[in-house]
Short mmCIF file of C-alpha atoms in Angstrom, two decimals:
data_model
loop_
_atom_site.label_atom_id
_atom_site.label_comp_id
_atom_site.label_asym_id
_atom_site.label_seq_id
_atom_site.Cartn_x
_atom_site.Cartn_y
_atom_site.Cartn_z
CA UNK A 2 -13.24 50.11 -23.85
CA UNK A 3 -15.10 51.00 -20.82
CA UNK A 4 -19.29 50.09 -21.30
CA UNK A 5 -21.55 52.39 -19.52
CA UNK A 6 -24.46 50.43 -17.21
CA UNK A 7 -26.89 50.34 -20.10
CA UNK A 8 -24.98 47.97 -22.30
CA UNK A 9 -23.83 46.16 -19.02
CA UNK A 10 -27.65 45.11 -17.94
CA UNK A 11 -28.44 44.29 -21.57
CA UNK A 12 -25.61 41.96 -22.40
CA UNK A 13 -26.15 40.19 -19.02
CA UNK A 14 -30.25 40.28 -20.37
CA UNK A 15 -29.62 38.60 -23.48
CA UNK A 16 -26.91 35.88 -21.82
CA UNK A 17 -30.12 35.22 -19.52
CA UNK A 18 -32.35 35.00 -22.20
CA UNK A 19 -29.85 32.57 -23.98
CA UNK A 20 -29.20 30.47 -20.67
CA UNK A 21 -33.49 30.18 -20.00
CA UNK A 22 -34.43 29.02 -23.65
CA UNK A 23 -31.99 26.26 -22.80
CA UNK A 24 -34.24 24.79 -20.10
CA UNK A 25 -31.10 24.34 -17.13
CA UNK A 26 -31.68 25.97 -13.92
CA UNK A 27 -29.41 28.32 -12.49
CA UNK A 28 -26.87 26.14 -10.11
CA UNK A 29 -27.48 25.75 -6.64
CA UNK A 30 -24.98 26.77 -4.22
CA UNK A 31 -23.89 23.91 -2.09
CA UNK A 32 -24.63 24.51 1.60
CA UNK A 33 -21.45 24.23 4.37
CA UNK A 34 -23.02 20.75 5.14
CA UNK A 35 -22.82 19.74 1.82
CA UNK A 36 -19.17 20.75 0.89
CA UNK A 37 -18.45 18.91 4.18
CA UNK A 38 -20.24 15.77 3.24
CA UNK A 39 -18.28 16.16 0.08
CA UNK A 40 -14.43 16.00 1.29
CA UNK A 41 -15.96 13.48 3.86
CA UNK A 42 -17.18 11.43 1.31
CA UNK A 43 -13.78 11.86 -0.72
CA UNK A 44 -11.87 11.03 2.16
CA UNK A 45 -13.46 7.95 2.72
CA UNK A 46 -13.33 6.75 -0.84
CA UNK A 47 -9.11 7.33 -0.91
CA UNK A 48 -9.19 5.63 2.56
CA UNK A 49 -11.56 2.37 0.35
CA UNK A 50 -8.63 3.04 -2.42
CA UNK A 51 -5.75 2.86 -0.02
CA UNK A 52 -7.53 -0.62 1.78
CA UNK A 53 -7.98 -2.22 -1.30
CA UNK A 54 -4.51 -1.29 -2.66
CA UNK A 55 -3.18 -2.49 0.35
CA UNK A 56 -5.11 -5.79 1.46
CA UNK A 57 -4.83 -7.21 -3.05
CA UNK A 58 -1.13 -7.58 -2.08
CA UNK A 59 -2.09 -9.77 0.87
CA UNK A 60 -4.77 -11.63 -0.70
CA UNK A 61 -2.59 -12.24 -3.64
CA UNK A 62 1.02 -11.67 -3.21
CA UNK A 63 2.49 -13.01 -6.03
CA UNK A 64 -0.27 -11.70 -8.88
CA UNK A 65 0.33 -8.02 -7.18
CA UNK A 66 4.12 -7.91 -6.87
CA UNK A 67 5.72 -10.29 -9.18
CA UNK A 68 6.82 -14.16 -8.73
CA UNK A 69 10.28 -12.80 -8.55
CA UNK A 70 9.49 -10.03 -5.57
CA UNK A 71 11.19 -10.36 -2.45
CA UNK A 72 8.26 -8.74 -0.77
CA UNK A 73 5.79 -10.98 -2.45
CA UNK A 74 7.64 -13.82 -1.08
CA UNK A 75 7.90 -12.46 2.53
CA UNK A 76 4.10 -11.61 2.72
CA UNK A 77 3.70 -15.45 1.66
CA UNK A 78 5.60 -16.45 4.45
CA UNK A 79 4.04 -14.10 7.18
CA UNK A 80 0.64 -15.58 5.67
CA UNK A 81 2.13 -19.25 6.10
CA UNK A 82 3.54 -18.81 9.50
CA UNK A 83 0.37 -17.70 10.84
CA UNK A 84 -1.44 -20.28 9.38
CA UNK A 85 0.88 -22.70 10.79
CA UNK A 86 0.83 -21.05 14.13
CA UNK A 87 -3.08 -21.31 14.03
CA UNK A 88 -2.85 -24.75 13.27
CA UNK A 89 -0.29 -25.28 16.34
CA UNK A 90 -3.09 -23.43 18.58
CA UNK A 91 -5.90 -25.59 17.23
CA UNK A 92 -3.88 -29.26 17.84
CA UNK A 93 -2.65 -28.07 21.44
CA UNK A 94 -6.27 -26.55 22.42
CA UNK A 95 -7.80 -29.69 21.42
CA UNK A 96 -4.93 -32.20 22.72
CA UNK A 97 -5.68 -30.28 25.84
CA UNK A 98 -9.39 -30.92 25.68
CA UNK A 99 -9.24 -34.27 25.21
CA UNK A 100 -5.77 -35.45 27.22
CA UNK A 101 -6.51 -33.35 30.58
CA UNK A 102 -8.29 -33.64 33.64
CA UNK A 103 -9.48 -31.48 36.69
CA UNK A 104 -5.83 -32.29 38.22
CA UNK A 105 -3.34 -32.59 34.86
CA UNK A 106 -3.65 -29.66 32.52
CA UNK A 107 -1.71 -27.47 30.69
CA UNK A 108 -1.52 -24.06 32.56
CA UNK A 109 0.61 -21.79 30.44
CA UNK A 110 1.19 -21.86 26.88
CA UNK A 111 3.28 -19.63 25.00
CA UNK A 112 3.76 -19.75 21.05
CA UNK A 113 6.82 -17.88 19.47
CA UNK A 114 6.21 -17.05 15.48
CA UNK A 115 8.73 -14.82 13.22
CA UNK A 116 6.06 -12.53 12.79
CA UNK A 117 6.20 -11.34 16.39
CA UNK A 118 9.73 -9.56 15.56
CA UNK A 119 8.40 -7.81 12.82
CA UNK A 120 7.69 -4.13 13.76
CA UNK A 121 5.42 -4.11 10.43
CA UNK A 122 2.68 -6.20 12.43
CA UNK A 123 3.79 -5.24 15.95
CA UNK A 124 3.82 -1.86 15.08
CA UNK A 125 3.41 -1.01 12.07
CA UNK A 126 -0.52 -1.81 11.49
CA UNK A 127 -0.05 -4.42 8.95
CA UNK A 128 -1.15 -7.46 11.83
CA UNK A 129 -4.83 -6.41 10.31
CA UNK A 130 -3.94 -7.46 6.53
CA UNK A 131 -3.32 -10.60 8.37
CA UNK A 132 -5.83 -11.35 10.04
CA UNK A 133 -8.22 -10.34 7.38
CA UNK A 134 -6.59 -13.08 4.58
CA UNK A 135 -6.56 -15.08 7.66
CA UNK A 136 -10.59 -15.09 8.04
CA UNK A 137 -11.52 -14.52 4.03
CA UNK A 138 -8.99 -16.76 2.67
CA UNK A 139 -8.69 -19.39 4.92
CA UNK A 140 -11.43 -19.61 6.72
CA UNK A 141 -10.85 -18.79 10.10
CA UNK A 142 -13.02 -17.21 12.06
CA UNK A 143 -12.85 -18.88 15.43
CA UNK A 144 -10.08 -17.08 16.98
CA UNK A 145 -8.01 -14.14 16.28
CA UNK A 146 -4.35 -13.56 16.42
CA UNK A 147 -2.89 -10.82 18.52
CA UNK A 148 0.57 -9.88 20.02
CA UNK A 149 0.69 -9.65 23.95
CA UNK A 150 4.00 -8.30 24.73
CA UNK A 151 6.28 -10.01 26.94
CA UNK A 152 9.09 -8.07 28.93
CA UNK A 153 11.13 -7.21 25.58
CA UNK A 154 9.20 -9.21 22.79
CA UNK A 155 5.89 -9.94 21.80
CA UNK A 156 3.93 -13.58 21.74
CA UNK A 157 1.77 -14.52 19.42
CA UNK A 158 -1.79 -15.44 21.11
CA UNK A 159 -5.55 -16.66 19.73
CA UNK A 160 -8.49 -15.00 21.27
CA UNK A 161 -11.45 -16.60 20.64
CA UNK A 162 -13.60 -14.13 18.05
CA UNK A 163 -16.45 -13.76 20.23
CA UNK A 164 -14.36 -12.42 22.89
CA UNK A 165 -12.78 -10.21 21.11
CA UNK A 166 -13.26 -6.43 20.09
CA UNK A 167 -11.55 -4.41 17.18
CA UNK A 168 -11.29 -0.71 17.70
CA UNK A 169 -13.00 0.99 14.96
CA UNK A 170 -10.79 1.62 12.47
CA UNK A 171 -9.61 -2.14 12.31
CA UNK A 172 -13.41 -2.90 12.26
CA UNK A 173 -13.66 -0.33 9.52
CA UNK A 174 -11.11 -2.09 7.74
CA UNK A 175 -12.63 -5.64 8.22
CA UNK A 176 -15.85 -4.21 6.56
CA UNK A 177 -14.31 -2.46 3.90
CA UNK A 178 -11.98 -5.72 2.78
CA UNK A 179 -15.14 -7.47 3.01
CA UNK A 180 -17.13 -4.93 0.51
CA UNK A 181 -14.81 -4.60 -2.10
CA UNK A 182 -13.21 -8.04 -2.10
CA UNK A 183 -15.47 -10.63 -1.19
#
């Protein structure tokens, strides 16, 4: 039933009249900035959920996946071998410290892991869930493990920390493991 402008103007009059004598203010249009700042802001908080997600499996394999997962077990190992590996750094770098001279030194030194033919850490990102148990977990916060590739493969290497820069999303990363876990 079509309603002529009269009865148009006074129902919207008395749906105003309703809406004021409950006190709320009209809503406010959000601004470009705003709804920006909004899918920002949700962006960033899937990116936290996707981190944390992520990084629990590495802090605690087993308590994530299972005691029977396969991948539970193989994140355990990657974690040991690198802690091993670190450990293999640390005695040579101080064995060469202590045993060498200005004319009898070690000048080269290579170290070959398992987790340097894994394309999840040389390519895959994943090195950075590593390195981040690595520091919170165990400690370590002297050096830093990277890959340097070599001809067909990739060695693992130990940069001392203070040397070393993370581009910004692995420095992102760091801080957000950081926030939410520790």
């Amino acid at each position: 039933m079509p309603e002529n402008l009269t009865d148009v103007i006074n129902a919207f009059a008395q749906k105003f009249a309703i809406f004021q004598k409950t006190g709320n203010e009209l809503p406010k249009r959000k601004t470009e900035d705003e709804i920006l700042q909004d899918k920002i802001d949700a962006n960033e908080s899937a990116r936290k959920q996707s981190v944390a997600k992520s990084y629990k499996i590495y802090k605690d394999p087993f308590g994530a996946l299972g005691k029977a997962s396969d991948r539970a077990r193989a994140i355990y190992e990657d974690e040991q071998n690198l802690l091993k590996a670190y450990n293999l750094f640390k005695a040579v770098k101080e064995t060469v410290e202590s045993k060498s001279d200005r004319d009898t030194y070690v000048s080269s030194f290579e170290m070959e892991s398992p987790l340097t033919k894994k394309n999840a850490y040389t390519f895959g990102g994943s090195l950075i869930y590593l390195i981040c148990w690595l520091k919170f977990e165990e400690g370590v916060g002297d050096y830093v493990p990277v890959f340097e590739e070599s001809g067909k493969s990739y060695k693992l290497k130990f940069v001392p920390a203070s040397d070393y820069r993370f581009d910004s999303s692995d420095s992102d990363l760091i801080s957000m493991v950081k926030e939410i876990f520790y």
